[in-house]
Tab-separated table of C-alpha atoms and ligand atoms in Angstrom:
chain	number	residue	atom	x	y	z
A	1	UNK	CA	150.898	-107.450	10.524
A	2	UNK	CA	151.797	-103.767	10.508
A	3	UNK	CA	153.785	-101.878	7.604
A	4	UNK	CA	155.698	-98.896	7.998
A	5	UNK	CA	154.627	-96.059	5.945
A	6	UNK	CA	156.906	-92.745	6.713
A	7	UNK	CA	155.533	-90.656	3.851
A	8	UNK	CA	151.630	-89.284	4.735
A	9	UNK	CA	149.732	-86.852	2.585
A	10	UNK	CA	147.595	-85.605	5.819
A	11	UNK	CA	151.583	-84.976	7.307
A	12	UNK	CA	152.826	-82.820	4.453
A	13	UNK	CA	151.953	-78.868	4.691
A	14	UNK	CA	150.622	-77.986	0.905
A	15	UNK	CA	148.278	-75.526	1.373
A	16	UNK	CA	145.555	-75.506	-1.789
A	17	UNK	CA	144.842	-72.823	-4.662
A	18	UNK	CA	145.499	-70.296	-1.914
A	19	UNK	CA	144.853	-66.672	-3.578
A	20	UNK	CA	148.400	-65.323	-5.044
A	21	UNK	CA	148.961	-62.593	-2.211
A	22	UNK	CA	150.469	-59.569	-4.156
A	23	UNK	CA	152.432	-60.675	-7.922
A	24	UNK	CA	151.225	-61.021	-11.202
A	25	UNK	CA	151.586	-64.582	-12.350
A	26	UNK	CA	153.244	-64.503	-15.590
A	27	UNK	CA	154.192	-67.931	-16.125
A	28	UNK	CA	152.188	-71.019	-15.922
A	29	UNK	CA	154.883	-72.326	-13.558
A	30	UNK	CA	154.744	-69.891	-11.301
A	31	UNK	CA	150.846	-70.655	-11.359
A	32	UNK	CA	151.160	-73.952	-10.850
A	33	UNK	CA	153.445	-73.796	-7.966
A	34	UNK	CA	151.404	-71.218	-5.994
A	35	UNK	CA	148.084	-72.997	-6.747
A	36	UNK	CA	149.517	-76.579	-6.087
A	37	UNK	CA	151.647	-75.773	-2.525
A	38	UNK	CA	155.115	-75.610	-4.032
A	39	UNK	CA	156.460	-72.381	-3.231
A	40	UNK	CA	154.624	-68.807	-1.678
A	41	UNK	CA	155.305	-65.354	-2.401
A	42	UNK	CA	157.305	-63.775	-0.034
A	43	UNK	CA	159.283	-60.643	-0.785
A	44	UNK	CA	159.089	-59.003	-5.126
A	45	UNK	CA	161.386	-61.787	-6.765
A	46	UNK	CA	161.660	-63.964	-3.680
A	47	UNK	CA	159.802	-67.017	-2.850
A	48	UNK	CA	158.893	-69.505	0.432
A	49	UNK	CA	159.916	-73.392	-0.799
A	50	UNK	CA	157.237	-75.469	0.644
A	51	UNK	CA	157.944	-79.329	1.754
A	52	UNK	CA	156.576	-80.305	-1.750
A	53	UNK	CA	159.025	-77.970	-3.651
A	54	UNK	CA	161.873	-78.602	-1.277
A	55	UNK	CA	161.615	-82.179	-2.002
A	56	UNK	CA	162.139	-81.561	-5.940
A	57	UNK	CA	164.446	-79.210	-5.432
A	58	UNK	CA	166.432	-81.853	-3.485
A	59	UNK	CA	166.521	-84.433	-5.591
A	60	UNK	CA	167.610	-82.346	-8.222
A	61	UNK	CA	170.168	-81.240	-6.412
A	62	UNK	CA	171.375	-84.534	-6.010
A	63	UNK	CA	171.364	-85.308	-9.446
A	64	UNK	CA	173.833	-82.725	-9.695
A	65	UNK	CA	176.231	-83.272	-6.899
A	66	UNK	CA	176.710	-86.975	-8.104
A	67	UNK	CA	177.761	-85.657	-11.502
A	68	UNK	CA	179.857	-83.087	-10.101
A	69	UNK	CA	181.405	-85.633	-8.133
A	70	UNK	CA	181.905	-87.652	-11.253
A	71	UNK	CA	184.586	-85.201	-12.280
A	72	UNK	CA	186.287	-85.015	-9.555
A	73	UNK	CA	184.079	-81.830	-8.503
A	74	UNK	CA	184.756	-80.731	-4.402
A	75	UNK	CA	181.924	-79.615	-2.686
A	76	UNK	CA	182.758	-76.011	-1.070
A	77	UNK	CA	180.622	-73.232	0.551
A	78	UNK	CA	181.416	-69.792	-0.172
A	79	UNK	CA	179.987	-66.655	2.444
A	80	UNK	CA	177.050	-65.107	0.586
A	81	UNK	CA	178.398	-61.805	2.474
A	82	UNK	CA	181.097	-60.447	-0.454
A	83	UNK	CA	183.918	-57.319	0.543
A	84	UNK	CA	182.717	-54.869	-1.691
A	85	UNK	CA	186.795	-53.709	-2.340
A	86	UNK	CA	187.150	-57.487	-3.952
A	87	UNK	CA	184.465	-56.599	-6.736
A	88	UNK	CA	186.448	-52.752	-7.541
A	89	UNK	CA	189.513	-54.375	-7.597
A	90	UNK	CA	188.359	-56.600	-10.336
A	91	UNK	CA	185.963	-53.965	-12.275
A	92	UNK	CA	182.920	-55.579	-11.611
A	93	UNK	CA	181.507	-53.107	-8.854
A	94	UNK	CA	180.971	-50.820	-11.696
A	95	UNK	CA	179.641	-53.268	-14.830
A	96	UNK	CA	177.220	-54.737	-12.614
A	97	UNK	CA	175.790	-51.729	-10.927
A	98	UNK	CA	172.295	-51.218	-9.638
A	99	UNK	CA	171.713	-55.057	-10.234
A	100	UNK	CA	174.493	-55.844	-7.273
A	101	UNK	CA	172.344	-55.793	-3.241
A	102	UNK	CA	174.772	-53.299	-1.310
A	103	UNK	CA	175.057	-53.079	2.549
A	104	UNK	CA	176.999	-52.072	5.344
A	105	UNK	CA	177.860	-53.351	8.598
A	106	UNK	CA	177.730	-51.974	12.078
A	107	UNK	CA	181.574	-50.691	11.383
A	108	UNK	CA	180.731	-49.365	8.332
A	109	UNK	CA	182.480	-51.953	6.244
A	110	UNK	CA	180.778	-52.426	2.591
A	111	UNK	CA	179.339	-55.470	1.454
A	112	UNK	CA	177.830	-57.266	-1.511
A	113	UNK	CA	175.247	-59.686	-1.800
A	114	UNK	CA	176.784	-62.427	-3.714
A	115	UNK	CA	175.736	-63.190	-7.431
A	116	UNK	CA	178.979	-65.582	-8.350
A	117	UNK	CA	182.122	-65.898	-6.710
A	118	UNK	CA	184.858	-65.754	-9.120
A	119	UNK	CA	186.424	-63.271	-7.327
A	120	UNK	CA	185.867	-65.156	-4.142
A	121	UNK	CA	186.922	-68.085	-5.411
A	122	UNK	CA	190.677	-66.718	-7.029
A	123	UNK	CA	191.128	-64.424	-3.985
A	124	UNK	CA	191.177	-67.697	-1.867
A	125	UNK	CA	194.197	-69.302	-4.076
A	126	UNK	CA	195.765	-66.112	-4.332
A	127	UNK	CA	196.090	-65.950	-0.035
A	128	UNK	CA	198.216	-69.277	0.049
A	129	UNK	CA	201.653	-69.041	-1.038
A	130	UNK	CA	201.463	-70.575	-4.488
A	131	UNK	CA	200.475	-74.360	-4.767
A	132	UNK	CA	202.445	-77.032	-6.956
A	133	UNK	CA	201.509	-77.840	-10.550
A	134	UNK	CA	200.975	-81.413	-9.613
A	135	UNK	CA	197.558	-80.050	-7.627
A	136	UNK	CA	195.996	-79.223	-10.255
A	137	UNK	CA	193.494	-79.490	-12.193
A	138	UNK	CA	191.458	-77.921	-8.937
A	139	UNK	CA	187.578	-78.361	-9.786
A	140	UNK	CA	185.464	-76.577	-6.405
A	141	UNK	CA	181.691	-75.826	-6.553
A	142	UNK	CA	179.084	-75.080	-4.675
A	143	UNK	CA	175.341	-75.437	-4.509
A	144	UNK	CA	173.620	-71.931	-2.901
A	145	UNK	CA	171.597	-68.719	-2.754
A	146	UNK	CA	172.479	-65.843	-5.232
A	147	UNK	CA	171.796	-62.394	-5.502
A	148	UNK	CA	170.558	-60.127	-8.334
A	149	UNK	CA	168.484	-56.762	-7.820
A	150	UNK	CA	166.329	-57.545	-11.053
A	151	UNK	CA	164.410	-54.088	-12.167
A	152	UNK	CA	161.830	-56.839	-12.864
A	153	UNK	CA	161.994	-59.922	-11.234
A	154	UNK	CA	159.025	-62.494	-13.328
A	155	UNK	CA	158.425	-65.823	-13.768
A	156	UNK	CA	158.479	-67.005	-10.569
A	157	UNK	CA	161.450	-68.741	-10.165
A	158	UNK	CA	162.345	-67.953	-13.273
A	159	UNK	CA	163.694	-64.408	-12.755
A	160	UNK	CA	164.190	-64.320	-9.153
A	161	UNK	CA	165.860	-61.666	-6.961
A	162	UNK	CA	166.964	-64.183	-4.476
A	163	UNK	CA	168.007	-68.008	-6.517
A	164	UNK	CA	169.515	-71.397	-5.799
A	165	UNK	CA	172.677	-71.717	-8.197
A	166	UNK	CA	175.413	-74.488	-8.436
A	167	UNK	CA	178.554	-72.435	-9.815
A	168	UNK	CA	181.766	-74.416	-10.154
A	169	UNK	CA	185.184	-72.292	-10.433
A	170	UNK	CA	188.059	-74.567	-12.084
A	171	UNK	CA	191.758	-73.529	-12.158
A	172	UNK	CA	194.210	-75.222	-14.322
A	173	UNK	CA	197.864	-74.683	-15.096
A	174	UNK	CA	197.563	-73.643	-18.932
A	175	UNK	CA	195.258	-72.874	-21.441
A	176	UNK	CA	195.341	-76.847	-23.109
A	177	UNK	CA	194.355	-78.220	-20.049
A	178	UNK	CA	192.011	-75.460	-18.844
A	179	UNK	CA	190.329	-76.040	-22.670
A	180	UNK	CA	190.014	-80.180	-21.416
A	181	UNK	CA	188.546	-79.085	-18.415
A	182	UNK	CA	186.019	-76.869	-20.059
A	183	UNK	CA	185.246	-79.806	-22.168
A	184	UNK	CA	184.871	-82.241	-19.277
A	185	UNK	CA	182.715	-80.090	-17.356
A	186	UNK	CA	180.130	-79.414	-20.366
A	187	UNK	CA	179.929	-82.851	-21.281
A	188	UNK	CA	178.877	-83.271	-17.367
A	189	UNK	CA	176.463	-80.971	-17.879
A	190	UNK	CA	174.869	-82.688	-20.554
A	191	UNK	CA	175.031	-85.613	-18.696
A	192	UNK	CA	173.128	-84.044	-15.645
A	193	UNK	CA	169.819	-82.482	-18.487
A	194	UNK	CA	170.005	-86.381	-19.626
A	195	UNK	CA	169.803	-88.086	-16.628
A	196	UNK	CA	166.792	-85.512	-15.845
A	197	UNK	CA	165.350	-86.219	-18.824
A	198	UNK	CA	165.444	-82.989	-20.649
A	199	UNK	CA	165.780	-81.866	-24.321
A	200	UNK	CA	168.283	-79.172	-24.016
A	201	UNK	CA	170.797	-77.316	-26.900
A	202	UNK	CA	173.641	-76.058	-26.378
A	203	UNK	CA	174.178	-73.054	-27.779
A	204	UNK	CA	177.217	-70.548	-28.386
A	205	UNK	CA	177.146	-68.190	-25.761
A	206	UNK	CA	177.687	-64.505	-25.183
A	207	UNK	CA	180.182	-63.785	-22.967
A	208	UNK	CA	178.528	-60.681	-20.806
A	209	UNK	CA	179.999	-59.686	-17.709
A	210	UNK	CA	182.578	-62.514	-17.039
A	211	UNK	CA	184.292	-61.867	-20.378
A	212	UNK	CA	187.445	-64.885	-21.129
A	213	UNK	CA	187.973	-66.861	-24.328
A	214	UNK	CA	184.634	-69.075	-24.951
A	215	UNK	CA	181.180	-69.859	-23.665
A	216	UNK	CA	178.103	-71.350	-23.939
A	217	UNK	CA	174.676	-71.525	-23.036
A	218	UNK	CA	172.326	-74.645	-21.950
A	219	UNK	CA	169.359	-73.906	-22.936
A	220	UNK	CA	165.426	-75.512	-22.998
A	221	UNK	CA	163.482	-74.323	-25.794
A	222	UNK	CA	160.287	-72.978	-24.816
A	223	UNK	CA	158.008	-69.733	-25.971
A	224	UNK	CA	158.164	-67.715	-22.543
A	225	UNK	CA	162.297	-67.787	-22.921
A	226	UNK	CA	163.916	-64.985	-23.064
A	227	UNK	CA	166.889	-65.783	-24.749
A	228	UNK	CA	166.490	-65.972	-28.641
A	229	UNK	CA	168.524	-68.584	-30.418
A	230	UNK	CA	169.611	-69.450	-33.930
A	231	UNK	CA	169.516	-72.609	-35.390
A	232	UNK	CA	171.278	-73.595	-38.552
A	233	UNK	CA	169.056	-76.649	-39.521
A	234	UNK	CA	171.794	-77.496	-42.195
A	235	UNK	CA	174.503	-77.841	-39.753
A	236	UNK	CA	172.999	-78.478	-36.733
A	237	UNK	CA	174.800	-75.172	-35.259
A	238	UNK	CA	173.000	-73.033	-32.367
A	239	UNK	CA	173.633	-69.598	-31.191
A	240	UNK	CA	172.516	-67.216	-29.548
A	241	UNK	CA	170.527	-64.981	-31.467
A	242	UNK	CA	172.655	-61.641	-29.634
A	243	UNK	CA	175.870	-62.563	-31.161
A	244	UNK	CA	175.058	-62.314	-34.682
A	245	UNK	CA	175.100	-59.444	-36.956
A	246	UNK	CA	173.383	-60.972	-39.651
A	247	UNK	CA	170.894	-62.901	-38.124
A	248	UNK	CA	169.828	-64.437	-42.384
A	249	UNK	CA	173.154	-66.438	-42.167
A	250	UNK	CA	174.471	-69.342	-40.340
A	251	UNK	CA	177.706	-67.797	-38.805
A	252	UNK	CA	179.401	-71.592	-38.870
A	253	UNK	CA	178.464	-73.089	-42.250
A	254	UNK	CA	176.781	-69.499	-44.438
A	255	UNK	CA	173.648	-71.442	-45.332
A	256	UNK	CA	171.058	-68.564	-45.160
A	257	UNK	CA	168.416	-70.991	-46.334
A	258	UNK	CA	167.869	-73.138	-42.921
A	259	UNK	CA	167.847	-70.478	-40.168
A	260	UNK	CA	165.269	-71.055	-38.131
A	261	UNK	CA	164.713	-68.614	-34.150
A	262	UNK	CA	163.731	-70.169	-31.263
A	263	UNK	CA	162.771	-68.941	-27.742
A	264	UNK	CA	165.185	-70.593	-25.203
A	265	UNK	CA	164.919	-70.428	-20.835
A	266	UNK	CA	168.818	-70.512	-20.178
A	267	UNK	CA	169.599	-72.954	-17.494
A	268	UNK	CA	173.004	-73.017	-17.718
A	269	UNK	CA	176.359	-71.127	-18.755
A	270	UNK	CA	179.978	-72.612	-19.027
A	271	UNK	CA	182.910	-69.981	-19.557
A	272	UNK	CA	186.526	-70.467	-20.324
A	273	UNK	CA	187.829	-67.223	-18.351
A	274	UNK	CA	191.390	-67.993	-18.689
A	275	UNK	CA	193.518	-65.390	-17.166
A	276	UNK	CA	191.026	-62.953	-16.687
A	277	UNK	CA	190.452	-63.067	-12.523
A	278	UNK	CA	193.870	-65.222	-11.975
A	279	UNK	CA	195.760	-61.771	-13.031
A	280	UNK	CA	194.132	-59.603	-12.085
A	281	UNK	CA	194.079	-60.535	-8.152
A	282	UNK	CA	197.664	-62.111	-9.350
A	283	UNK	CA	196.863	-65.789	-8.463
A	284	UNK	CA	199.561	-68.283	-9.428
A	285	UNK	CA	201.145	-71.442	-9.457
A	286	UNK	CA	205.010	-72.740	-9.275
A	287	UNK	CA	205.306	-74.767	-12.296
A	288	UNK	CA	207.877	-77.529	-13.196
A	289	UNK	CA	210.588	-75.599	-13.963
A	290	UNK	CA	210.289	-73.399	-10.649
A	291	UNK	CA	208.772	-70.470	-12.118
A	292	UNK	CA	205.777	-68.611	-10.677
A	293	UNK	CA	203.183	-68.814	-13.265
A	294	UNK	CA	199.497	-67.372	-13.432
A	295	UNK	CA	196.256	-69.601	-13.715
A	296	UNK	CA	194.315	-70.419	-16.098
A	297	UNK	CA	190.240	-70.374	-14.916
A	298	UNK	CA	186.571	-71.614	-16.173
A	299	UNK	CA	183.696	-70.909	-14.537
A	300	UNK	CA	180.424	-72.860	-15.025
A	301	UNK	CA	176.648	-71.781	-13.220
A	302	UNK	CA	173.589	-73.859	-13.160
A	303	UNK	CA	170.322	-72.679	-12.503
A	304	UNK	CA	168.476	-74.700	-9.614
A	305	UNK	CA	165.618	-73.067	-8.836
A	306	UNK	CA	165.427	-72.140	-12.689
A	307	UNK	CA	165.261	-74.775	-13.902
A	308	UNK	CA	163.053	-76.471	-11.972
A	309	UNK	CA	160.415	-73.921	-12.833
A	310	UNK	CA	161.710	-74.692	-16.411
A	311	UNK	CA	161.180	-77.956	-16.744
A	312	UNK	CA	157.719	-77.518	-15.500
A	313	UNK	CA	157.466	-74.606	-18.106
A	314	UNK	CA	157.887	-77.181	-20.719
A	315	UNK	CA	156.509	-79.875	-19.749
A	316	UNK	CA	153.267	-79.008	-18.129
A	317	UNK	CA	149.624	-78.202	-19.338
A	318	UNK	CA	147.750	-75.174	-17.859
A	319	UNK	CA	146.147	-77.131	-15.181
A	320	UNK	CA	148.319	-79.539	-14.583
A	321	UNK	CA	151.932	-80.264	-13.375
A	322	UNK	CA	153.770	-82.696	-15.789
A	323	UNK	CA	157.875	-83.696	-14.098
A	324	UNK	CA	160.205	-85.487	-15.812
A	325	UNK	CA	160.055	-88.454	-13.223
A	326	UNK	CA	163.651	-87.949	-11.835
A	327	UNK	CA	162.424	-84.983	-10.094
A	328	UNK	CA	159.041	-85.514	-9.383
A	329	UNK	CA	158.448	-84.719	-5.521
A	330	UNK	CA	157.211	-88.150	-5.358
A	331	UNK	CA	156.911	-90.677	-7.909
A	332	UNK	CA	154.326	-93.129	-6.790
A	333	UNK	CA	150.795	-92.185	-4.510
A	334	UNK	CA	148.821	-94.729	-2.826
A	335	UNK	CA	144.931	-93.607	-2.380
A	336	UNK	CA	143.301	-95.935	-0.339
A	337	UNK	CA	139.318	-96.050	-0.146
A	338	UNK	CA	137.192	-93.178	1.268
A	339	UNK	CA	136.530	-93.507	5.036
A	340	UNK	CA	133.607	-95.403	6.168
A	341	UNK	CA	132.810	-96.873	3.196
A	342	UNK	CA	132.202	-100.455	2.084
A	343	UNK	CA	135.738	-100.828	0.325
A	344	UNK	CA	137.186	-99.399	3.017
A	345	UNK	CA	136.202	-102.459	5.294
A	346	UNK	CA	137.261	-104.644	2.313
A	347	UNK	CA	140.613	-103.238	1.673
A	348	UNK	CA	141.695	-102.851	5.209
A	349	UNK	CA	145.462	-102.712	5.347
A	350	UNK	CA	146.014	-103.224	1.498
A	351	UNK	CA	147.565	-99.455	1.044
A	352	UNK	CA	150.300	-100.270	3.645
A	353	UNK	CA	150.826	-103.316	2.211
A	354	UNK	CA	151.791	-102.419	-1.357
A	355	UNK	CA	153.123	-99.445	0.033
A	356	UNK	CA	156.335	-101.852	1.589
A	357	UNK	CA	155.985	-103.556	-1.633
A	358	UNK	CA	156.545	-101.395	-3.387
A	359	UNK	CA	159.366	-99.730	-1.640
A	360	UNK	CA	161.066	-103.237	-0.360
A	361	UNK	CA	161.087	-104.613	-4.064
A	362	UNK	CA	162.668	-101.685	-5.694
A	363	UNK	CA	165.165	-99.670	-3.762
A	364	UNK	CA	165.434	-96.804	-5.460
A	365	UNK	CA	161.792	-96.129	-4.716
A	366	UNK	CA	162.878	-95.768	-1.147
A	367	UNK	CA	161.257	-91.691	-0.116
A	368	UNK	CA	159.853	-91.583	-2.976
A	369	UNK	CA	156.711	-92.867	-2.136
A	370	UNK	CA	153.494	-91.022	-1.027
A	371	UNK	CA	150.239	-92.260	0.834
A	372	UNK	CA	146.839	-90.211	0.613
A	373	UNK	CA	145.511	-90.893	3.824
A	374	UNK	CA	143.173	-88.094	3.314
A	375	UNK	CA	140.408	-90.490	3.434
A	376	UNK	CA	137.696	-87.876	4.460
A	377	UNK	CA	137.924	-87.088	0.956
A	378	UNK	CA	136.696	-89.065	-1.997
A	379	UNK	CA	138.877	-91.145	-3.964
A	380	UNK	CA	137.470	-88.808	-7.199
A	381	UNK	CA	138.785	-85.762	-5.347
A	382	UNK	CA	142.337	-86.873	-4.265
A	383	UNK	CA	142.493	-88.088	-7.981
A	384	UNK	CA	141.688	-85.402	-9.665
A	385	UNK	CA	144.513	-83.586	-7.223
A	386	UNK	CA	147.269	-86.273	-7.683
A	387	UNK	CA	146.749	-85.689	-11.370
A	388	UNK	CA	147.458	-82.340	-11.387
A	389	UNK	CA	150.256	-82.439	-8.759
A	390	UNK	CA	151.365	-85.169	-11.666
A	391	UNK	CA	152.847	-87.790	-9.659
A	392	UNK	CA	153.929	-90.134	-12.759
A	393	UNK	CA	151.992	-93.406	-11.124
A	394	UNK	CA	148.952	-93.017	-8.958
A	395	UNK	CA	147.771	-96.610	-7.481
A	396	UNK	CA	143.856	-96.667	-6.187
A	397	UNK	CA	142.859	-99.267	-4.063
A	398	UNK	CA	138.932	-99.306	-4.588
A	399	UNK	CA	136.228	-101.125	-5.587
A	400	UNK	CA	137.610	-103.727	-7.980
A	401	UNK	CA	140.107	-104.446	-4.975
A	402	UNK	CA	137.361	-104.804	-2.802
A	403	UNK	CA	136.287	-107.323	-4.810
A	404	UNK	CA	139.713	-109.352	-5.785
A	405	UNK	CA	142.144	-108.440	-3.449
A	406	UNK	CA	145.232	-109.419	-5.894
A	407	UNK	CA	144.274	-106.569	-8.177
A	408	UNK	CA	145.235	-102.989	-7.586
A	409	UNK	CA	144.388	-99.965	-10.407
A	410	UNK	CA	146.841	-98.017	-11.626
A	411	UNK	CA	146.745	-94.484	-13.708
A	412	UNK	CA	149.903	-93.871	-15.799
A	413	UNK	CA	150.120	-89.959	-15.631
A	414	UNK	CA	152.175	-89.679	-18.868
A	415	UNK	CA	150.269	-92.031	-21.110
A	416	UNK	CA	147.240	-91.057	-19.544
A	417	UNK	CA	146.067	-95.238	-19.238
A	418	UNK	CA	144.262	-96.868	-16.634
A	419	UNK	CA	145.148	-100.600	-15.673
A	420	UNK	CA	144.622	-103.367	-13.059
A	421	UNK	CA	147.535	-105.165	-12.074
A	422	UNK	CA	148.532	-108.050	-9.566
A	423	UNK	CA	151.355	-106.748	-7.348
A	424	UNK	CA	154.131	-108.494	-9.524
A	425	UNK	CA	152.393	-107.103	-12.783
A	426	UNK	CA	152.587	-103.296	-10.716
A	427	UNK	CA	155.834	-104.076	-9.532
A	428	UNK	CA	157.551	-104.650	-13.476
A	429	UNK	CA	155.140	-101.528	-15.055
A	430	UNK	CA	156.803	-98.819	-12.099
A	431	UNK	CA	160.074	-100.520	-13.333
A	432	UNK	CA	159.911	-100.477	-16.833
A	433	UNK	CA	158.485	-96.646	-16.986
A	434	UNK	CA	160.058	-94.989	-13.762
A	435	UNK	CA	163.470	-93.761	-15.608
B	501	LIG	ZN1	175.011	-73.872	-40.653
């Protein structure tokens, strides 16, 4: 009997502690990721994905598109190429300055690299004649690569040149319902850090470049963030840190007794714009009583490749990779014995077999699981790597297998605990602890 296995170690380029070409590192993700075959330096600021990092990347991704589409979110893509006219008109050219890529084509047209499309995204509206209230509320995002000339890109991923954002624009007929959208879409938000299964805080933002009525920041608290937030432990209020005056005080409830700083990574920013882009490139509506009537806007960014290096920022050790298991490149490897040994002989088509298991008895496991067949190397070494890759469940088939063929081992990666299990028992632990 033959099982299919469509996910192979020896198949997956992930080259090994190769030596960091050219950058500092200056974040333990950005270690990690280099060491362990996630991403490459390419470019200051800019990075190769690797098959490993691609496949976190995606899942995350898809994490977010579901919730997106939750809300009634429409998938869009915008051109990353932006007329350079689009960002005067609206003041930004200027504000934004020597962080903005220029170029020119072959007619001498200007262009910008795109960091956000707000513009973009009212200048569409604003080129039909003007829709009906009843469209709206009109929710569009998208899910691609930004531009930003940092002075100093670092991190890794972190602070990036080149980055993988989902920004959402929203466009609503007045400022009640643009405030319900707002609300809507940051309660999605923290809907998308749960399902990852992140701590986050949410934190009253500063408004920067986009100005509008109200925003805030999603942040993960961690000591390489740059970001410094307040935290009123007697109200449970968070801000950020560059808002207040007096940083002694709580700005919501005056306590001055329970302020306490932390260091935040943002990973994502909601805004209420309101009128801000909708009148300036004059971008309306004809409401209910016939009149011609200007939008009200919100625009919302998430940081993809961010935060993926964030949530390894916070969750990992020095030498190893920890993932919250929703995003884990895989969550379950197989090692089967070494090669020519004894076990080997004895445990002949066992890996296949609880790789189907496995993947036949729960569904959602389906791609997600990975077989060392790497068996030139010892079981010890492809371990030692699995644990620091930090797939959550690592299942050995060795000796003890050899010897009882109902029993496989497993290592728990979070609780650090070895077991042997029948297939059944294997099959209800990965349940119980996968989520
Ligand atoms: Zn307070």
């Amino acid at each position: 009997m033959s099982f299919l296995v469509k996910h192979r170690l020896s198949k997956i380029f992930q080259p090994l502690n190769m030596p960091a070409k050219s950058s500092k590192i200056t974040s333990k993700s950005l270690k990690l990721m280099l060491d362990l075959g996630f991403i490459q330096n390419s470019v200051p600021g800019c990075f190769n994905f690797l098959p490993l990092g691609i496949k976190s990347l995606q899942k995350l991704t898809k994490i977010i598109d579901e919730e997106m589409s939750n809300i009634g979110g429409q998938k869009m893509l915008f051109p990353s190429l932006i007329n350079t006219k689009l960002w005067n008109d609206s003041g930004r050219l200027e504000e934004a300055g020597p962080e903005l890529f220029k170029l020119q084509d072959r007619h001498q047209k200007s262009y910008i690299l795109s960091p956000t499309h707000e513009e973009v995204a009212t200048e569409m509206l604003s080129t039909l004649s003007p829709l009906s209230y009843r469209e709206f509320p009109l929710k569009f995002y998208q899910i691609s690569t930004k531009f930003r000339d940092e002075i100093k890109p670092r991190f890794g991923l972190m602070r990036g040149r080149e980055f993988i954002m989902k920004d959402m624009y929203t466009f609503d007929i007045d400022l009640n319902s643009a405030k319900k959208t707002y609300e809507e879409v940051c309660e999605s938000y923290e809907n998308i850090f749960k399902t990852i299964g992140m701590d986050f805080v949410k934190v009253l933002g500063n408004s920067g470049l986009m100005g509008g009525h109200l925003s805030h920041e999603y942040q993960f608290k961690s000591s390489i963030g740059e970001d410094n937030l307040l935290h009123c432990e007697s109200c449970d209020y968070y801000v950020n840190a560059e808002l207040c005056e007096d940083r002694s005080k709580c700005p919501q409830c005056g306590d001055s007794n329970k302020i306490k700083v932390h260091s935040g990574i943002e990973v994502g920013h909601t805004f209420l714009l309101g009128e801000k882009y909708s009148k300036l490139l004059n971008t309306k509506y004809i409401s209910m009583n016939q009149e011609s009537k200007v939008l009200q806007m919100g625009s919302y960014g998430l940081g993809i490749s961010r935060m993926l290096a964030a949530c390894l920022e916070v969750l990992s050790t020095d030498s190893d990779m920890r993932w919250p298991n929703s995003i884990a490149p895989y969550n379950i490897i197989i090692l089967p014995a070494k090669e020519g040994s004894k076990e080997e002989t004895l445990t002949k088509g066992v890996p296949e077999k609880v790789y189907s298991f496995l993947e036949e008895r729960i569904p959602d496991l389906r791609d997600n699981i990975l077989l060392d067949d790497r068996t030139g190397l010892t079981i010890g070494r492809r371990l030692l790597e699995a644990k620091r890759v930090g797939y959550p469940f690592i299942v050995v088939i060795n000796k003890r297998t050899s010897e009882d063929s109902s029993l496989v081992e497993l290592f728990h990666t979070k609780t650090k605990q070895t077991m042997y299990l029948t297939y059944e028992a294997l099959l209800d632990y990965i349940k119980q602890n996968v989520h």
